[in-house]
Amino acid sequence: MQLAVWTYEGPPHVGAMRVATAMEGVHYVLHAPQGDTYADLLFTMIERRAKRPPVTYTTFQARDLGKDTAHLFQTAAREAYARFQPQAMLVGASCTAELIQDDPAGLAEAMRLPCPVIALELPSYQRRESWGASETFYQLVRALADRDARPAPREGRRPRANLLGPTALGFRHRDDVIEVTRLLETMGIDVALVVPLGASPADLAAIGTADFNICLYPETADTACRWLERTFGQKTVRTVPIGHGATMDFVAEVAAAAGLADIPALPHSNLPWWSKSVDSTYLTAKRVFVFGDATHAIAAARVARDELGFEVVGLGCYNREFARDLREAAKLYGVEPLVTDDYLAVEQAIQAAQPELVLGTQMERHIAKRLRIPCAVISSPVHVQDFPARYSPQMGFEGANVLFDTWVHPLVMGLEEHLLTMFRDDFEFSDAHGASHLGHAHLGHAAPTTASVEVPEAEGWTPEAERELLKIPFFVRGKARRNTEAFAAGRGIASITLDTLYEAKAHYAR
Amino acid sequence: MSASLPIAMPGCADAPVLRERGQREVFCGLTGIVWLHRKIQDAFFLVVGSRTCAHLLQSAAGVMIFAEPRFGTAIIEERDLAGMADCNEELDRVVDRLLDRRPEIKLLFLVGSCPSEVIKLDLSRAAQRLSVKHASRTAILNYSGSGIETTFTEGEDACLAALVPDLAATEAANLMIVGALPDIVEDQFRRLFAELGIAHVDCLPARRAGAMPAVGPNTRYLLAQPFLGETARALEDRGATRIDALFPFGAEGTTEWLHAAAMAVGIDEMHFRRVVAGPRERAKRALEPMRERLAGKSIFFLPDSQLEVPLARFLATELGMLPVEVGTPYLHRRHLARELALLPAGTVISEGQDVDRQLDRVRAARPDLTVCGLGLANPLEGEGLATKWAIELVFSPIHGFEQAGDLAELFARPLRRRDVLRL
């Protein structure tokens, strides 16, 4: 047993729901107890879908246990087919139904429904959400792809590619698809099929007619891509175009896969110039901690170091299926890879690394808030605000613009907060005086500011050195304290004085 | 004072109930943890379940999850399923570690889930075993919040019912309010009872594990919530007697609820009227503008919390709304008898659910307002139907005089929003 308060991923049947909900004409009959329908609200609330997810739950109750549940499943499947008339049906069990040993696959087969029925085996006690999505996608492709479909002869037509992996509840999947489609259009390449997002089983049958595949989200699409390589000989473009450089690499890889002789002029990204402009100089070597799903984390680390000039001080992911890729990436940055789904371990790692910026999920946002470190969200799981109304891709050149703004914004805010804190005791900024533009009303004693000043509790600091430490900006104060203490410990200095503080500063100067 | 209520029509007291089975779009009882852990301040709720259970709590608790909540899930893994003995040892290990890390916990609930019930993990034995081990510090109880046994608010019922056998015994003629209420509402009721001359009122649950009320043959209890069937039974097993009343929603419901309690403990009628007159008038004033917005509007309740019947009664009798269908996950006839009698005759009362058929009825009726869960609200809005999401009715303070206006406002707001948007 594992004690959990927060989970980065849901159970695997939620992954299957993400695939079913992304598609048109698919219905998922899920053998599950009353209550499991909670998952619907992830789609209707977080993603704000205006339609119910295409999922029928058997919602069995205690009184149904026994042979009744099998009957219940068949009734639910029959009624779901009659009502929704899907082109294809998914059937499977949630964690509880897995224990009661009804066999959705066998039960559905015996019913001989007049549409393809794909049985899902999703081991709930071993696997998680993204694995469930990947497996479901793979099973759908395997069952529905027309194996005789092949691309038309190349002469006289544009190259055609499939975009694989975007799902419901995916972080910025909606806009990434638009952005990548536009980019391919500029290159003279057509998108044959986007799956699962927006595709129907009938569309899926023609998956083999594309010249090659683009694996946008390996977490969902990698397994299916490998099968398509084997079955249809379709090449897979594996570079994930998140960031300016990665997008350039992606373009090159796509051009090669499509057999393009030369690459036409591409829309440019503002990121390179924004990052070179003098306003960005202060970003240099900012210490950044990156955590998320492996794909987004690895991509973010590259952008952070190569395109914004940050120093990557931590890199991790929660999905162990991609732990190998993450570990290899961590080597590039000389950091310990962190593969865990325990948010307390992430919190500990962040605390130890003392970063100046955290890039992570919704959970890291809350950890960073607690530790008072600026933060931006780069990966699922995310809350409703990260399914924005505005166009907001992560991929491609516009995606790079979005990344620049999203990551730099909290830092600028951090600097503002620091300046305000620094000048707090100045006459004009004193809390007791209120805001000058609100007239001259004297507020008297305003509530004490919430920006509490942390007083070092470590022993060995002389009062003088302690006071000096408080003058250091709060977002580097932790690092300064840690460095100074390490410096003192290394030299057997028992009492940290002003001199020790500045000796250490000189020692660690970059 | 009940004379001031609308004259009791035949209402729906004997109306046939539409009983449906099929897909149910409801929460399981685990969700109750989300508000119970706020109420009992030194209790921890440890769900023994699967990743799905943890994911449900996380989805239901929203941002609460980041505030070091006093609940968690012991997620059953593959190796726990291999052998049952191992499962018990694992649970002990998790509990030991948890209590080590959270020494302030005085009451630990082991909460059963669908997986733990299906594998027949005996949590009551585990609770006894662990109680002995941690006897000096932490009481350990268990109840089931599984979806196969409980629907949404029934989780609170199961939790409170688990507390009852351990309540101290008393011969005193005490008055007990049963059902977790927001602190502010509880305090308002205590003040009113004090003014009536009932200085001491017990609440189940109390805010702290060590302060749970005593119970005995002279205990009279008043249900604050309609979903407490098991708890009522457990209290009656201990000799307590229920005071039959409307539930305290709206000016009239609250008056009647207080009145029943006051009469039961022998408070003078005139004194009662004097004490209640002020707040009752205030509540009516707050309801007046809402009546203008809501009167004549039809409303359809999908089953969710068992609050549907008393809320429909409040909306119909005090605000002039027209209930089309009132769905409830479970209909406790005895506790709701007076409520049902006040519902307009002809209202369809349904128990249980076949969600697709029920939605067909919603679409056919095209009510002005549909009360439903968050899985259905946006899809129905997408079809052009105004909705009020039901969960808010469980999380917001809605009981008593001072909240009557707020309660009506919860139903008026979605309709007003449709009027103000120019889209």
PDB file of N, CA and C in Angstrom, chain A residues 139-190:
ATOM      1  N   GLN A 139      -4.750   0.072 -29.154  1.00  0.00           N
ATOM      2  CA  GLN A 139      -5.754  -0.953 -29.452  1.00  0.00           C
ATOM      3  C   GLN A 139      -6.739  -0.471 -30.515  1.00  0.00           C
ATOM      4  N   LEU A 140      -7.099   0.814 -30.441  1.00  0.00           N
ATOM      5  CA  LEU A 140      -8.010   1.373 -31.441  1.00  0.00           C
ATOM      6  C   LEU A 140      -7.383   1.341 -32.830  1.00  0.00           C
ATOM      7  N   VAL A 141      -6.126   1.777 -32.909  1.00  0.00           N
ATOM      8  CA  VAL A 141      -5.440   1.812 -34.199  1.00  0.00           C
ATOM      9  C   VAL A 141      -5.318   0.402 -34.770  1.00  0.00           C
ATOM     10  N   ARG A 142      -4.911  -0.518 -33.907  1.00  0.00           N
ATOM     11  CA  ARG A 142      -4.744  -1.898 -34.343  1.00  0.00           C
ATOM     12  C   ARG A 142      -6.034  -2.497 -34.858  1.00  0.00           C
ATOM     13  N   ALA A 143      -7.123  -2.187 -34.146  1.00  0.00           N
ATOM     14  CA  ALA A 143      -8.390  -2.810 -34.518  1.00  0.00           C
ATOM     15  C   ALA A 143      -9.021  -2.145 -35.733  1.00  0.00           C
ATOM     16  N   LEU A 144      -8.811  -0.853 -35.889  1.00  0.00           N
ATOM     17  CA  LEU A 144      -9.595  -0.124 -36.885  1.00  0.00           C
ATOM     18  C   LEU A 144      -8.835   0.236 -38.158  1.00  0.00           C
ATOM     19  N   ALA A 145      -7.491   0.187 -38.116  1.00  0.00           N
ATOM     20  CA  ALA A 145      -6.740   0.570 -39.312  1.00  0.00           C
ATOM     21  C   ALA A 145      -6.981  -0.451 -40.429  1.00  0.00           C
ATOM     22  N   ASP A 146      -7.238   0.061 -41.606  1.00  0.00           N
ATOM     23  CA  ASP A 146      -7.354  -0.815 -42.774  1.00  0.00           C
ATOM     24  C   ASP A 146      -5.936  -1.197 -43.196  1.00  0.00           C
ATOM     25  N   ARG A 147      -5.610  -2.486 -43.072  1.00  0.00           N
ATOM     26  CA  ARG A 147      -4.202  -2.880 -43.248  1.00  0.00           C
ATOM     27  C   ARG A 147      -3.764  -2.841 -44.703  1.00  0.00           C
ATOM     28  N   ASP A 148      -4.720  -2.719 -45.599  1.00  0.00           N
ATOM     29  CA  ASP A 148      -4.343  -2.633 -47.017  1.00  0.00           C
ATOM     30  C   ASP A 148      -4.152  -1.199 -47.477  1.00  0.00           C
ATOM     31  N   ALA A 149      -4.511  -0.256 -46.621  1.00  0.00           N
ATOM     32  CA  ALA A 149      -4.387   1.157 -47.028  1.00  0.00           C
ATOM     33  C   ALA A 149      -2.911   1.518 -47.192  1.00  0.00           C
ATOM     34  N   ARG A 150      -2.606   2.170 -48.278  1.00  0.00           N
ATOM     35  CA  ARG A 150      -1.226   2.638 -48.509  1.00  0.00           C
ATOM     36  C   ARG A 150      -1.300   4.014 -49.139  1.00  0.00           C
ATOM     37  N   PRO A 151      -0.248   4.809 -49.016  1.00  0.00           N
ATOM     38  CA  PRO A 151      -0.266   6.147 -49.624  1.00  0.00           C
ATOM     39  C   PRO A 151      -0.392   6.042 -51.147  1.00  0.00           C
ATOM     40  N   ALA A 152      -1.093   7.039 -51.730  1.00  0.00           N
ATOM     41  CA  ALA A 152      -1.143   7.115 -53.189  1.00  0.00           C
ATOM     42  C   ALA A 152       0.247   7.438 -53.707  1.00  0.00           C
ATOM     43  N   PRO A 153       0.525   7.164 -54.976  1.00  0.00           N
ATOM     44  CA  PRO A 153       1.846   7.505 -55.523  1.00  0.00           C
ATOM     45  C   PRO A 153       2.172   8.977 -55.292  1.00  0.00           C
ATOM     46  N   ARG A 154       3.441   9.277 -55.047  1.00  0.00           N
ATOM     47  CA  ARG A 154       3.842  10.606 -54.639  1.00  0.00           C
ATOM     48  C   ARG A 154       3.748  11.646 -55.751  1.00  0.00           C
ATOM     49  N   GLU A 155       3.844  11.214 -57.017  1.00  0.00           N
ATOM     50  CA  GLU A 155       3.907  12.192 -58.105  1.00  0.00           C
ATOM     51  C   GLU A 155       2.684  13.096 -58.089  1.00  0.00           C
ATOM     52  N   GLY A 156       2.926  14.391 -58.203  1.00  0.00           N
ATOM     53  CA  GLY A 156       1.848  15.342 -58.393  1.00  0.00           C
ATOM     54  C   GLY A 156       1.014  15.615 -57.165  1.00  0.00           C
ATOM     55  N   ARG A 157       1.476  15.257 -55.996  1.00  0.00           N
ATOM     56  CA  ARG A 157       0.698  15.612 -54.800  1.00  0.00           C
ATOM     57  C   ARG A 157       1.636  16.009 -53.661  1.00  0.00           C
ATOM     58  N   ARG A 158       1.050  16.699 -52.669  1.00  0.00           N
ATOM     59  CA  ARG A 158       1.847  17.112 -51.517  1.00  0.00           C
ATOM     60  C   ARG A 158       2.007  15.942 -50.544  1.00  0.00           C
ATOM     61  N   PRO A 159       3.097  15.950 -49.795  1.00  0.00           N
ATOM     62  CA  PRO A 159       3.270  14.903 -48.784  1.00  0.00           C
ATOM     63  C   PRO A 159       2.163  14.995 -47.726  1.00  0.00           C
ATOM     64  N   ARG A 160       1.836  13.847 -47.156  1.00  0.00           N
ATOM     65  CA  ARG A 160       0.756  13.795 -46.151  1.00  0.00           C
ATOM     66  C   ARG A 160       1.269  13.146 -44.875  1.00  0.00           C
ATOM     67  N   ALA A 161       0.927  13.778 -43.748  1.00  0.00           N
ATOM     68  CA  ALA A 161       1.386  13.247 -42.456  1.00  0.00           C
ATOM     69  C   ALA A 161       0.221  13.120 -41.483  1.00  0.00           C
ATOM     70  N   ASN A 162       0.295  12.118 -40.617  1.00  0.00           N
ATOM     71  CA  ASN A 162      -0.662  12.007 -39.509  1.00  0.00           C
ATOM     72  C   ASN A 162      -0.093  12.690 -38.273  1.00  0.00           C
ATOM     73  N   LEU A 163      -0.951  13.380 -37.536  1.00  0.00           N
ATOM     74  CA  LEU A 163      -0.538  13.931 -36.232  1.00  0.00           C
ATOM     75  C   LEU A 163      -1.102  13.017 -35.150  1.00  0.00           C
ATOM     76  N   LEU A 164      -0.210  12.366 -34.414  1.00  0.00           N
ATOM     77  CA  LEU A 164      -0.677  11.360 -33.466  1.00  0.00           C
ATOM     78  C   LEU A 164      -0.442  11.767 -32.014  1.00  0.00           C
ATOM     79  N   GLY A 165      -1.443  11.537 -31.213  1.00  0.00           N
ATOM     80  CA  GLY A 165      -1.274  11.712 -29.763  1.00  0.00           C
ATOM     81  C   GLY A 165      -2.176  12.699 -29.042  1.00  0.00           C
ATOM     82  N   PRO A 166      -2.680  13.755 -29.705  1.00  0.00           N
ATOM     83  CA  PRO A 166      -3.481  14.708 -28.925  1.00  0.00           C
ATOM     84  C   PRO A 166      -4.781  14.072 -28.427  1.00  0.00           C
ATOM     85  N   THR A 167      -5.132  14.339 -27.153  1.00  0.00           N
ATOM     86  CA  THR A 167      -6.315  13.738 -26.542  1.00  0.00           C
ATOM     87  C   THR A 167      -7.145  14.819 -25.860  1.00  0.00           C
ATOM     88  N   ALA A 168      -8.268  14.396 -25.310  1.00  0.00           N
ATOM     89  CA  ALA A 168      -9.011  15.256 -24.394  1.00  0.00           C
ATOM     90  C   ALA A 168      -8.186  15.412 -23.124  1.00  0.00           C
ATOM     91  N   LEU A 169      -8.374  16.519 -22.428  1.00  0.00           N
ATOM     92  CA  LEU A 169      -7.665  16.808 -21.180  1.00  0.00           C
ATOM     93  C   LEU A 169      -6.151  16.861 -21.345  1.00  0.00           C
ATOM     94  N   GLY A 170      -5.675  17.069 -22.559  1.00  0.00           N
ATOM     95  CA  GLY A 170      -4.237  17.195 -22.769  1.00  0.00           C
ATOM     96  C   GLY A 170      -3.835  18.651 -22.585  1.00  0.00           C
ATOM     97  N   PHE A 171      -2.641  18.848 -22.035  1.00  0.00           N
ATOM     98  CA  PHE A 171      -2.164  20.207 -21.789  1.00  0.00           C
ATOM     99  C   PHE A 171      -1.883  20.916 -23.116  1.00  0.00           C
ATOM    100  N   ARG A 172      -2.702  21.865 -23.499  1.00  0.00           N
ATOM    101  CA  ARG A 172      -2.593  22.684 -24.710  1.00  0.00           C
ATOM    102  C   ARG A 172      -2.668  21.876 -26.011  1.00  0.00           C
ATOM    103  N   HIS A 173      -3.249  20.681 -25.959  1.00  0.00           N
ATOM    104  CA  HIS A 173      -3.316  19.868 -27.175  1.00  0.00           C
ATOM    105  C   HIS A 173      -4.095  20.574 -28.284  1.00  0.00           C
ATOM    106  N   ARG A 174      -5.208  21.214 -27.896  1.00  0.00           N
ATOM    107  CA  ARG A 174      -6.045  21.895 -28.888  1.00  0.00           C
ATOM    108  C   ARG A 174      -5.201  22.844 -29.756  1.00  0.00           C
ATOM    109  N   ASP A 175      -4.419  23.694 -29.117  1.00  0.00           N
ATOM    110  CA  ASP A 175      -3.690  24.724 -29.857  1.00  0.00           C
ATOM    111  C   ASP A 175      -2.406  24.190 -30.490  1.00  0.00           C
ATOM    112  N   ASP A 176      -1.799  23.192 -29.867  1.00  0.00           N
ATOM    113  CA  ASP A 176      -0.613  22.581 -30.470  1.00  0.00           C
ATOM    114  C   ASP A 176      -0.969  22.003 -31.844  1.00  0.00           C
ATOM    115  N   VAL A 177      -2.130  21.378 -31.929  1.00  0.00           N
ATOM    116  CA  VAL A 177      -2.543  20.773 -33.203  1.00  0.00           C
ATOM    117  C   VAL A 177      -2.689  21.862 -34.267  1.00  0.00           C
ATOM    118  N   ILE A 178      -3.318  22.976 -33.876  1.00  0.00           N
ATOM    119  CA  ILE A 178      -3.497  24.079 -34.832  1.00  0.00           C
ATOM    120  C   ILE A 178      -2.137  24.615 -35.274  1.00  0.00           C
ATOM    121  N   GLU A 179      -1.235  24.798 -34.307  1.00  0.00           N
ATOM    122  CA  GLU A 179       0.062  25.399 -34.598  1.00  0.00           C
ATOM    123  C   GLU A 179       0.896  24.484 -35.504  1.00  0.00           C
ATOM    124  N   VAL A 180       0.912  23.202 -35.185  1.00  0.00           N
ATOM    125  CA  VAL A 180       1.725  22.273 -35.984  1.00  0.00           C
ATOM    126  C   VAL A 180       1.110  22.121 -37.383  1.00  0.00           C
ATOM    127  N   THR A 181      -0.204  22.104 -37.451  1.00  0.00           N
ATOM    128  CA  THR A 181      -0.863  22.009 -38.763  1.00  0.00           C
ATOM    129  C   THR A 181      -0.486  23.202 -39.648  1.00  0.00           C
ATOM    130  N   ARG A 182      -0.482  24.397 -39.041  1.00  0.00           N
ATOM    131  CA  ARG A 182      -0.096  25.611 -39.785  1.00  0.00           C
ATOM    132  C   ARG A 182       1.349  25.525 -40.274  1.00  0.00           C
ATOM    133  N   LEU A 183       2.206  25.052 -39.382  1.00  0.00           N
ATOM    134  CA  LEU A 183       3.620  24.945 -39.727  1.00  0.00           C
ATOM    135  C   LEU A 183       3.809  23.991 -40.911  1.00  0.00           C
ATOM    136  N   LEU A 184       3.113  22.858 -40.842  1.00  0.00           N
ATOM    137  CA  LEU A 184       3.228  21.875 -41.923  1.00  0.00           C
ATOM    138  C   LEU A 184       2.681  22.462 -43.227  1.00  0.00           C
ATOM    139  N   GLU A 185       1.592  23.202 -43.110  1.00  0.00           N
ATOM    140  CA  GLU A 185       0.985  23.851 -44.268  1.00  0.00           C
ATOM    141  C   GLU A 185       2.014  24.764 -44.948  1.00  0.00           C
ATOM    142  N   THR A 186       2.737  25.550 -44.127  1.00  0.00           N
ATOM    143  CA  THR A 186       3.773  26.434 -44.673  1.00  0.00           C
ATOM    144  C   THR A 186       4.842  25.637 -45.416  1.00  0.00           C
ATOM    145  N   MET A 187       5.092  24.450 -44.921  1.00  0.00           N
ATOM    146  CA  MET A 187       6.121  23.618 -45.550  1.00  0.00           C
ATOM    147  C   MET A 187       5.574  22.878 -46.761  1.00  0.00           C
ATOM    148  N   GLY A 188       4.297  23.029 -47.044  1.00  0.00           N
ATOM    149  CA  GLY A 188       3.707  22.336 -48.187  1.00  0.00           C
ATOM    150  C   GLY A 188       3.340  20.898 -47.881  1.00  0.00           C
ATOM    151  N   ILE A 189       3.045  20.643 -46.597  1.00  0.00           N
ATOM    152  CA  ILE A 189       2.690  19.272 -46.210  1.00  0.00           C
ATOM    153  C   ILE A 189       1.250  19.267 -45.696  1.00  0.00           C
ATOM    154  N   ASP A 190       0.473  18.289 -46.101  1.00  0.00           N
ATOM    155  CA  ASP A 190      -0.906  18.178 -45.634  1.00  0.00           C
ATOM    156  C   ASP A 190      -0.993  17.278 -44.416  1.00  0.00           C
TER     157      ASP A 190
END
